[in-house]
Amino acid sequence: MKKAPNKKSALEEKEGVVQPESISASVVEHIQQFRKVQPSSNELIKGILDGNITSLSRAITLVESTNSNHLAKANEVINACLPHANRSVRIGITGVPGVGKSTFIEAFGKYLTGLGKKVAVLAVDPSSTISHGSILGDKTRMEELVKDKNAYIRPSASGDTLGGVARKTRETITLCEACGFDTIIIETVGVGQSETAVHSMVDFFLLLKISGAGDELQGIKRGIMEMADAIVINKADGDNIKRAKLAKTEFNRALHLFPAKKSGWVPTVSTCSSYTKEGIDGVWNTISDYLKLTEGNGYFEEKRSSQNHYWMLETINERLKNDFFNHPEIATLLEENKKAVQNNEISPFAAASILLEHYFKK
Ligand SMILES: Nc1nc2c(ncn2[C@@H]2O[C@H](COP(=O)(O)OP(=O)(O)OP(=O)(O)O)[C@@H](O)[C@H]2O)c(=O)[nH]1
Ligand SMILES: [Mg+2]
C-alpha cells in the first residue's frame, strides 16, 4: 500500500525534470543560433581596423579555411585591409631545430614591445599538419610574449603543400598589419624549402646559428646563408661565449665569399643570448640600419613589389596544379597514360599533351 504512492511520486518527479529541460533546450538553441551567426565581412573589416584581436583571429581562420564560400569572404576582407597594410617591417627568422628560434623570438619580441611596438608572430611550418603546429607547443617557450597585450602569436596554418601554407601566411601578414601590428616576425625551420618561401615574404631575413657545430651539423644549406641579411649566433652565454666569438669570425669570413647583395646591404654577424638578453638590442639596431639604407635607396619598395608579383604567379601555379590534379576525369586519364608511357606505346610528352588538351577543352 505504501509503495504505490511512492512510485507515483517518483514518476511525477521525473516528468518534472523533463519540463525545465524543454525550456532550457530552447534557450540552448537560441544560444547556438547566436553563436552560429558569423560576423559579416564588414563587421570583420571594421573589427580588424579597430585593432580587435577576435576579429583578426576570425579573419585568419577564414583565410585558412578550405571552404570556397570562406575563400570568397576572406578575399573580400583582405582586399579591404590592403590599403591599411604595408606599414610594417617583416622579419623572417630561420635556423635548424633546437637552435633557439622560439626562445629568441620571446626575448626579441619582448624587447620590441618594450620599445612600444606591436608584434605579430607567425610561422611557416608545413610539417605542422602532422604535429599540429610546432609553434603552438612553442607557446610555452613564449610565456611572456603570449601574455603581452601588444603581441599576437598565431600557429602555422596547416595544408597539404608548402605553397598553400605560405599563401595563408602571406595573407595573414596583411590582416595583422591592418590590425595595427607594425612588426611581423615569421619563424620557419631551416631544413627544407620553407625558408625560401619565407624569404620571399619578408623585408629582412635573419639566420640563427649556434657555435660549436659545423655547417653540416647545423644542416644549413649554402643557399640559406646567401639569403641571410644577418647571421646571429645564439646561446652566447656561460661557457659558450668564447666559442660564439670564434664562430662570429668564421661566419664573417665565410660571408665575404658571397657576391654583393642587390640591396647594397652588407650582411652582419653578431652574437646574442636569449637567456641573458645580451645582444638582443643589437639585432634590432642592425634591422633599423637595414631599413634606413633600403628605404633610402628604394630597394625596400622594389623588393615588396617584386614579392607581390611573385605571389601572384605562385598562386596561379598553385591553383592550376591543384585544379588539374584533383579533377576526377584527369585522374583516370592520367592513370591510363601512365601505363601507356610505361609500355612505350606513347612518349611522355605526347601523353602530357593529351592530358592538357583534355583538361583545357572541358
Ligand atoms: N644557453 C642557452 N640556451 C638557449 C638559448 N636559447 C634557447 N636555448 C635552449 O635551446 C633549446 C631549444 O630552444 P628553442 O627556442 O625551442 O629552439 P627552436 O629553434 O625554436 O626549436 P624548434 O622549434 O624545434 O625548431 C631550449 O632548451 C632552450 O632553452 C640561449 O640563449 N642560451
Ligand atoms: Mg621553435
CSV table of C-alpha atoms and ligand atoms in Angstrom, one decimal:
chain,number,residue,atom,x,y,z
A,1,MET,CA,0.0,0.0,0.0
A,2,LYS,CA,2.8,2.4,0.9
A,3,LYS,CA,4.9,1.6,-2.2
A,4,ALA,CA,2.3,2.7,-4.8
A,5,PRO,CA,2.2,6.4,-3.9
A,6,ASN,CA,6.0,6.4,-3.6
A,7,LYS,CA,6.4,5.1,-7.1
A,8,LYS,CA,3.9,7.6,-8.4
A,9,SER,CA,5.6,10.5,-6.8
A,10,ALA,CA,8.9,9.3,-8.3
A,11,LEU,CA,7.4,9.3,-11.7
A,12,GLU,CA,6.0,12.8,-11.2
A,13,GLU,CA,9.4,13.9,-10.2
A,14,LYS,CA,10.8,12.5,-13.5
A,15,GLU,CA,8.2,14.4,-15.5
A,16,GLY,CA,9.1,17.5,-13.5
A,17,VAL,CA,12.7,17.2,-14.7
A,18,VAL,CA,11.7,17.0,-18.3
A,19,GLN,CA,9.8,20.3,-18.2
A,20,PRO,CA,12.7,22.5,-17.4
A,21,GLU,CA,14.8,20.6,-19.9
A,22,SER,CA,12.4,21.5,-22.7
A,23,ILE,CA,12.6,25.2,-21.7
A,24,SER,CA,16.4,25.1,-21.4
A,25,ALA,CA,16.6,23.4,-24.8
A,26,SER,CA,15.0,26.3,-26.4
A,27,VAL,CA,17.4,28.6,-24.6
A,28,VAL,CA,20.3,26.4,-25.7
A,29,GLU,CA,19.1,26.5,-29.3
A,30,HIS,CA,18.9,30.3,-29.1
A,31,ILE,CA,22.4,30.5,-27.9
A,32,GLN,CA,23.6,28.1,-30.6
A,33,GLN,CA,21.9,30.1,-33.2
A,34,PHE,CA,23.5,33.2,-31.9
A,35,ARG,CA,26.9,31.5,-31.9
A,36,LYS,CA,26.4,30.2,-35.4
A,37,VAL,CA,25.9,33.8,-36.7
A,38,GLN,CA,29.2,34.6,-38.2
A,39,PRO,CA,30.2,38.2,-38.4
A,40,SER,CA,29.8,39.7,-41.8
A,41,SER,CA,32.8,40.8,-43.9
A,42,ASN,CA,32.0,44.4,-43.0
A,43,GLU,CA,32.0,43.6,-39.3
A,44,LEU,CA,35.3,41.8,-39.6
A,45,ILE,CA,36.9,44.6,-41.5
A,46,LYS,CA,35.7,47.2,-39.0
A,47,GLY,CA,36.9,45.0,-36.1
A,48,ILE,CA,40.4,44.5,-37.7
A,49,LEU,CA,40.8,48.2,-38.5
A,50,ASP,CA,39.8,48.9,-34.9
A,51,GLY,CA,42.6,46.6,-33.6
A,52,ASN,CA,40.2,43.9,-32.4
A,53,ILE,CA,42.1,40.6,-31.9
A,54,THR,CA,38.9,38.5,-32.0
A,55,SER,CA,38.1,39.8,-35.5
A,56,LEU,CA,41.7,39.3,-36.6
A,57,SER,CA,41.7,35.7,-35.4
A,58,ARG,CA,38.3,35.0,-37.1
A,59,ALA,CA,39.5,36.5,-40.4
A,60,ILE,CA,42.7,34.4,-40.3
A,61,THR,CA,40.5,31.3,-39.7
A,62,LEU,CA,38.6,32.2,-42.9
A,63,VAL,CA,41.9,32.6,-44.8
A,64,GLU,CA,43.0,29.2,-43.6
A,65,SER,CA,39.6,27.5,-44.4
A,66,THR,CA,39.3,25.3,-47.5
A,67,ASN,CA,35.6,26.1,-47.9
A,68,SER,CA,35.1,28.1,-51.1
A,69,ASN,CA,32.5,30.4,-49.5
A,70,HIS,CA,35.0,31.2,-46.8
A,71,LEU,CA,37.6,31.9,-49.5
A,72,ALA,CA,35.4,34.5,-51.2
A,73,LYS,CA,34.7,36.2,-47.8
A,74,ALA,CA,38.4,36.1,-46.9
A,75,ASN,CA,39.3,37.7,-50.2
A,76,GLU,CA,36.8,40.5,-49.5
A,77,VAL,CA,38.3,41.1,-46.1
A,78,ILE,CA,41.9,41.0,-47.4
A,79,ASN,CA,41.1,43.5,-50.2
A,80,ALA,CA,39.6,45.9,-47.8
A,81,CYS,CA,42.6,45.6,-45.5
A,82,LEU,CA,45.2,46.1,-48.2
A,83,PRO,CA,45.2,49.9,-48.2
A,84,HIS,CA,45.8,49.7,-44.4
A,85,ALA,CA,48.6,47.2,-44.6
A,86,ASN,CA,52.2,47.6,-45.7
A,87,ARG,CA,53.2,49.9,-42.9
A,88,SER,CA,55.4,47.4,-41.0
A,89,VAL,CA,58.6,45.6,-41.0
A,90,ARG,CA,58.5,41.9,-41.8
A,91,ILE,CA,61.3,39.8,-40.3
A,92,GLY,CA,61.9,36.2,-41.2
A,93,ILE,CA,63.8,34.0,-38.7
A,94,THR,CA,65.2,30.6,-39.6
A,95,GLY,CA,67.6,28.1,-38.1
A,96,VAL,CA,67.7,24.4,-37.6
A,97,PRO,CA,65.5,22.8,-34.9
A,98,GLY,CA,66.8,23.5,-31.4
A,99,VAL,CA,68.9,26.5,-32.4
A,100,GLY,CA,66.7,28.6,-30.2
A,101,LYS,CA,64.3,30.4,-32.6
A,102,SER,CA,61.3,30.4,-30.2
A,103,THR,CA,63.3,31.4,-27.2
A,104,PHE,CA,64.9,34.2,-29.3
A,105,ILE,CA,61.5,35.4,-30.5
A,106,GLU,CA,60.3,35.5,-26.9
A,107,ALA,CA,63.3,37.7,-25.9
A,108,PHE,CA,63.3,39.8,-29.1
A,109,GLY,CA,59.5,40.2,-29.1
A,110,LYS,CA,59.5,41.4,-25.5
A,111,TYR,CA,62.3,43.8,-26.3
A,112,LEU,CA,60.3,45.2,-29.2
A,113,THR,CA,57.0,45.6,-27.3
A,114,GLY,CA,59.2,47.4,-24.7
A,115,LEU,CA,60.0,49.9,-27.4
A,116,GLY,CA,56.3,50.4,-27.9
A,117,LYS,CA,56.0,48.2,-31.0
A,118,LYS,CA,53.1,45.8,-31.7
A,119,VAL,CA,54.5,42.4,-32.6
A,120,ALA,CA,52.8,39.6,-34.5
A,121,VAL,CA,54.5,36.2,-34.6
A,122,LEU,CA,53.5,33.8,-37.4
A,123,ALA,CA,55.1,30.6,-38.6
A,124,VAL,CA,55.5,28.7,-41.8
A,125,ASP,CA,55.8,25.1,-40.9
A,126,PRO,CA,54.2,22.7,-43.4
A,127,SER,CA,55.0,19.7,-41.2
A,128,SER,CA,52.5,21.2,-38.7
A,129,THR,CA,49.7,19.3,-40.5
A,130,ILE,CA,51.0,16.3,-38.7
A,131,SER,CA,52.3,17.8,-35.5
A,132,HIS,CA,49.5,20.4,-35.1
A,133,GLY,CA,51.9,23.3,-35.3
A,134,SER,CA,55.2,23.3,-33.5
A,135,ILE,CA,54.8,26.9,-32.7
A,136,LEU,CA,51.7,26.0,-30.7
A,137,GLY,CA,53.8,23.9,-28.5
A,138,ASP,CA,56.3,26.7,-28.6
A,139,LYS,CA,53.8,29.0,-26.9
A,140,THR,CA,55.3,27.5,-23.7
A,141,ARG,CA,58.6,28.9,-24.9
A,142,MET,CA,57.0,32.3,-25.4
A,143,GLU,CA,55.3,32.5,-22.0
A,144,GLU,CA,55.9,36.2,-21.5
A,145,LEU,CA,55.1,37.2,-25.1
A,146,VAL,CA,51.8,35.3,-25.0
A,147,LYS,CA,50.7,37.4,-22.1
A,148,ASP,CA,51.8,40.6,-23.7
A,149,LYS,CA,48.8,42.6,-25.0
A,150,ASN,CA,51.0,44.2,-27.7
A,151,ALA,CA,51.9,40.8,-29.1
A,152,TYR,CA,49.9,38.3,-31.2
A,153,ILE,CA,51.1,34.8,-31.7
A,154,ARG,CA,49.4,32.6,-34.4
A,155,PRO,CA,50.5,29.0,-35.1
A,156,SER,CA,51.3,27.9,-38.6
A,157,ALA,CA,48.4,27.2,-40.9
A,158,SER,CA,48.1,23.6,-41.9
A,159,GLY,CA,47.9,22.5,-45.5
A,160,ASP,CA,48.9,19.8,-47.9
A,161,THR,CA,51.5,21.9,-49.7
A,162,LEU,CA,54.1,24.4,-48.7
A,163,GLY,CA,52.6,26.7,-51.3
A,164,GLY,CA,49.2,26.6,-49.6
A,165,VAL,CA,50.7,27.2,-46.1
A,166,ALA,CA,52.8,30.0,-47.4
A,167,ARG,CA,49.9,31.7,-49.2
A,168,LYS,CA,47.9,31.6,-46.0
A,169,THR,CA,50.8,33.2,-44.0
A,170,ARG,CA,51.3,35.8,-46.7
A,171,GLU,CA,47.6,36.9,-46.4
A,172,THR,CA,47.7,36.7,-42.6
A,173,ILE,CA,50.5,39.3,-42.7
A,174,THR,CA,48.2,41.7,-44.5
A,175,LEU,CA,45.5,41.2,-41.9
A,176,CYS,CA,47.9,41.6,-38.9
A,177,GLU,CA,49.2,44.8,-40.5
A,178,ALA,CA,45.8,46.2,-41.0
A,179,CYS,CA,45.1,45.4,-37.3
A,180,GLY,CA,47.9,47.7,-36.3
A,181,PHE,CA,50.8,45.3,-35.9
A,182,ASP,CA,53.9,47.1,-37.1
A,183,THR,CA,56.5,44.3,-36.6
A,184,ILE,CA,55.8,40.9,-38.1
A,185,ILE,CA,58.0,38.0,-37.2
A,186,ILE,CA,57.8,34.8,-39.2
A,187,GLU,CA,59.5,31.7,-37.9
A,188,THR,CA,60.4,28.8,-40.1
A,189,VAL,CA,62.6,25.7,-39.7
A,190,GLY,CA,65.7,26.0,-41.9
A,191,VAL,CA,65.8,22.5,-43.2
A,192,GLY,CA,63.6,22.4,-46.3
A,193,GLN,CA,62.1,24.7,-48.9
A,194,SER,CA,60.0,26.7,-46.4
A,195,GLU,CA,62.8,29.3,-45.7
A,196,THR,CA,62.8,30.2,-49.4
A,197,ALA,CA,59.0,30.8,-49.2
A,198,VAL,CA,59.5,32.9,-46.0
A,199,HIS,CA,62.4,34.8,-47.7
A,200,SER,CA,60.0,35.9,-50.4
A,201,MET,CA,57.5,37.4,-48.0
A,202,VAL,CA,59.8,39.4,-45.6
A,203,ASP,CA,61.9,42.5,-45.7
A,204,PHE,CA,64.7,41.2,-43.5
A,205,PHE,CA,65.9,37.6,-43.2
A,206,LEU,CA,67.7,36.5,-40.1
A,207,LEU,CA,69.6,33.2,-39.8
A,208,LEU,CA,70.1,31.9,-36.3
A,209,LYS,CA,73.1,29.7,-35.6
A,210,ILE,CA,74.9,28.2,-32.7
A,211,SER,CA,78.6,27.9,-32.2
A,212,GLY,CA,80.5,24.7,-32.0
A,213,ALA,CA,78.6,22.9,-34.7
A,214,GLY,CA,79.9,22.7,-38.2
A,215,ASP,CA,77.6,23.7,-41.1
A,216,GLU,CA,77.0,20.0,-41.9
A,217,LEU,CA,75.8,19.5,-38.4
A,218,GLN,CA,73.6,22.5,-38.5
A,219,GLY,CA,72.1,21.2,-41.7
A,220,ILE,CA,72.1,24.7,-43.2
A,221,LYS,CA,72.4,24.8,-47.0
A,222,ARG,CA,74.7,27.3,-48.6
A,223,GLY,CA,71.6,28.9,-50.2
A,224,ILE,CA,70.2,29.9,-46.9
A,225,MET,CA,73.4,31.7,-45.8
A,226,GLU,CA,73.3,33.5,-49.1
A,227,MET,CA,69.7,34.7,-48.4
A,228,ALA,CA,70.6,36.0,-44.9
A,229,ASP,CA,70.7,39.7,-44.1
A,230,ALA,CA,72.1,38.9,-40.7
A,231,ILE,CA,73.6,35.8,-39.0
A,232,VAL,CA,73.1,35.8,-35.3
A,233,ILE,CA,74.9,33.3,-33.2
A,234,ASN,CA,72.6,32.4,-30.4
A,235,LYS,CA,73.3,30.9,-26.9
A,236,ALA,CA,76.4,33.1,-26.4
A,237,ASP,CA,76.3,32.7,-22.7
A,238,GLY,CA,78.3,30.9,-20.0
A,239,ASP,CA,80.9,28.5,-21.4
A,240,ASN,CA,79.7,29.3,-24.9
A,241,ILE,CA,80.8,32.9,-25.1
A,242,LYS,CA,84.3,32.2,-26.3
A,243,ARG,CA,83.1,29.7,-28.9
A,244,ALA,CA,80.4,32.1,-30.1
A,245,LYS,CA,83.0,34.8,-30.7
A,246,LEU,CA,85.1,32.4,-32.7
A,247,ALA,CA,82.1,31.3,-34.8
A,248,LYS,CA,81.4,35.0,-35.4
A,249,THR,CA,84.9,35.5,-37.0
A,250,GLU,CA,84.4,32.3,-39.1
A,251,PHE,CA,81.0,33.3,-40.4
A,252,ASN,CA,82.2,36.8,-41.2
A,253,ARG,CA,85.0,35.2,-43.3
A,254,ALA,CA,82.5,32.9,-45.0
A,255,LEU,CA,80.1,35.7,-45.8
A,256,HIS,CA,82.8,37.6,-47.7
A,257,LEU,CA,82.9,34.8,-50.2
A,258,PHE,CA,79.3,35.6,-51.3
A,259,PRO,CA,78.6,38.1,-54.0
A,260,ALA,CA,77.4,41.6,-53.0
A,261,LYS,CA,73.7,42.0,-52.4
A,262,LYS,CA,71.4,43.9,-54.7
A,263,SER,CA,70.2,45.9,-51.7
A,264,GLY,CA,73.6,47.3,-51.2
A,265,TRP,CA,73.4,45.8,-47.7
A,266,VAL,CA,76.4,44.0,-46.3
A,267,PRO,CA,75.2,41.1,-44.1
A,268,THR,CA,76.2,41.3,-40.5
A,269,VAL,CA,77.3,38.6,-38.0
A,270,SER,CA,76.7,39.1,-34.3
A,271,THR,CA,76.3,37.0,-31.1
A,272,CYS,CA,73.4,37.0,-28.6
A,273,SER,CA,71.9,35.2,-25.7
A,274,SER,CA,68.2,34.8,-25.4
A,275,TYR,CA,68.8,33.9,-21.7
A,276,THR,CA,70.9,36.9,-20.6
A,277,LYS,CA,69.4,39.2,-23.4
A,278,GLU,CA,72.9,40.3,-24.3
A,279,GLY,CA,73.0,41.3,-28.0
A,280,ILE,CA,69.2,41.3,-28.4
A,281,ASP,CA,69.1,45.1,-28.8
A,282,GLY,CA,72.0,44.9,-31.3
A,283,VAL,CA,69.8,42.7,-33.6
A,284,TRP,CA,67.1,45.5,-33.7
A,285,ASN,CA,69.8,48.1,-34.3
A,286,THR,CA,71.0,46.1,-37.3
A,287,ILE,CA,67.5,45.8,-38.7
A,288,SER,CA,67.0,49.6,-38.2
A,289,ASP,CA,70.2,50.2,-40.1
A,290,TYR,CA,69.0,47.9,-42.9
A,291,LEU,CA,65.6,49.8,-43.1
A,292,LYS,CA,67.3,53.2,-43.2
A,293,LEU,CA,69.6,52.0,-46.1
A,294,THR,CA,66.9,50.2,-48.2
A,295,GLU,CA,64.2,52.8,-47.7
A,296,GLY,CA,66.7,55.4,-48.8
A,297,ASN,CA,67.9,53.6,-51.9
A,298,GLY,CA,64.5,52.4,-53.0
A,299,TYR,CA,65.3,48.8,-52.6
A,300,PHE,CA,62.6,48.3,-49.8
A,301,GLU,CA,59.7,49.2,-52.2
A,302,GLU,CA,61.3,47.4,-55.1
A,303,LYS,CA,61.6,44.2,-53.2
A,304,ARG,CA,58.0,44.4,-51.9
A,305,SER,CA,56.6,45.0,-55.3
A,306,SER,CA,58.6,42.1,-56.8
A,307,GLN,CA,57.4,39.9,-53.9
A,308,ASN,CA,53.8,40.8,-54.8
A,309,HIS,CA,54.4,39.8,-58.4
A,310,TYR,CA,56.0,36.5,-57.3
A,311,TRP,CA,53.0,35.7,-55.0
A,312,MET,CA,50.5,36.4,-57.8
A,313,LEU,CA,52.4,33.9,-60.1
A,314,GLU,CA,52.8,31.4,-57.3
A,315,THR,CA,49.1,31.5,-56.6
A,316,ILE,CA,48.2,30.9,-60.2
A,317,ASN,CA,50.7,28.0,-60.4
A,318,GLU,CA,49.3,26.5,-57.2
A,319,ARG,CA,45.6,26.8,-58.3
A,320,LEU,CA,46.2,25.4,-61.8
A,321,LYS,CA,48.1,22.5,-60.5
A,322,ASN,CA,45.6,21.7,-57.8
A,323,ASP,CA,42.6,22.0,-60.1
A,324,PHE,CA,44.3,19.8,-62.8
A,325,PHE,CA,45.4,17.0,-60.5
A,326,ASN,CA,42.2,17.0,-58.4
A,327,HIS,CA,39.9,16.7,-61.5
A,328,PRO,CA,38.3,13.2,-61.5
A,329,GLU,CA,38.5,12.7,-65.3
A,330,ILE,CA,42.1,13.7,-65.3
A,331,ALA,CA,42.9,11.3,-62.6
A,332,THR,CA,41.6,8.4,-64.7
A,333,LEU,CA,43.2,9.6,-67.9
A,334,LEU,CA,46.5,10.1,-66.0
A,335,GLU,CA,46.5,6.5,-64.9
A,336,GLU,CA,45.8,5.3,-68.4
A,337,ASN,CA,48.5,7.4,-69.9
A,338,LYS,CA,51.0,6.4,-67.2
A,339,LYS,CA,50.6,2.8,-68.3
A,340,ALA,CA,50.8,3.6,-72.0
A,341,VAL,CA,54.1,5.5,-71.3
A,342,GLN,CA,55.5,2.7,-69.3
A,343,ASN,CA,54.7,0.2,-72.1
A,344,ASN,CA,56.4,2.5,-74.6
A,345,GLU,CA,53.1,3.0,-76.5
A,346,ILE,CA,53.3,6.7,-76.3
A,347,SER,CA,56.0,9.3,-75.5
A,348,PRO,CA,55.8,11.1,-72.1
A,349,PHE,CA,55.5,14.4,-74.0
A,350,ALA,CA,52.6,13.2,-76.2
A,351,ALA,CA,50.9,11.8,-73.1
A,352,ALA,CA,51.2,15.2,-71.3
A,353,SER,CA,49.8,17.0,-74.4
A,354,ILE,CA,46.8,14.7,-74.4
A,355,LEU,CA,46.1,15.3,-70.8
A,356,LEU,CA,46.5,19.1,-71.0
A,357,GLU,CA,44.3,19.3,-74.1
A,358,HIS,CA,41.6,17.3,-72.5
A,359,TYR,CA,41.8,19.5,-69.4
A,360,PHE,CA,41.6,22.8,-71.2
A,361,LYS,CA,38.8,21.6,-73.6
A,362,LYS,CA,36.4,20.8,-70.7
B,1,LIG,N1,72.1,28.6,-23.1
B,1,LIG,C1,71.1,29.0,-23.9
B,1,LIG,N2,70.2,28.1,-24.3
B,1,LIG,C2,69.2,28.5,-25.1
B,1,LIG,C3,69.1,29.9,-25.6
B,1,LIG,N3,68.1,30.0,-26.3
B,1,LIG,C4,67.4,28.8,-26.4
B,1,LIG,N4,68.1,27.9,-25.6
B,1,LIG,C5,67.7,26.5,-25.4
B,1,LIG,O1,67.8,25.8,-26.6
B,1,LIG,C6,66.7,24.8,-26.7
B,1,LIG,C7,65.9,25.0,-28.0
B,1,LIG,O2,65.3,26.2,-27.9
B,1,LIG,P1,64.0,26.6,-28.9
B,1,LIG,O3,63.7,28.0,-28.7
B,1,LIG,O4,62.9,25.6,-28.6
B,1,LIG,O5,64.6,26.3,-30.3
B,1,LIG,P2,63.8,26.3,-31.7
B,1,LIG,O6,64.8,26.7,-32.7
B,1,LIG,O7,62.6,27.1,-31.6
B,1,LIG,O8,63.5,24.8,-31.9
B,1,LIG,P3,62.3,24.2,-32.9
B,1,LIG,O9,61.0,24.9,-32.6
B,1,LIG,O10,62.3,22.7,-32.5
B,1,LIG,O11,62.8,24.4,-34.3
B,1,LIG,C8,65.9,25.0,-25.4
B,1,LIG,O12,66.2,24.0,-24.5
B,1,LIG,C9,66.2,26.4,-24.9
B,1,LIG,O13,66.1,26.5,-23.6
B,1,LIG,C10,70.2,30.8,-25.1
B,1,LIG,O14,70.2,31.9,-25.5
B,1,LIG,N5,71.1,30.3,-24.3
B,2,MG,MG,60.6,26.7,-32.1
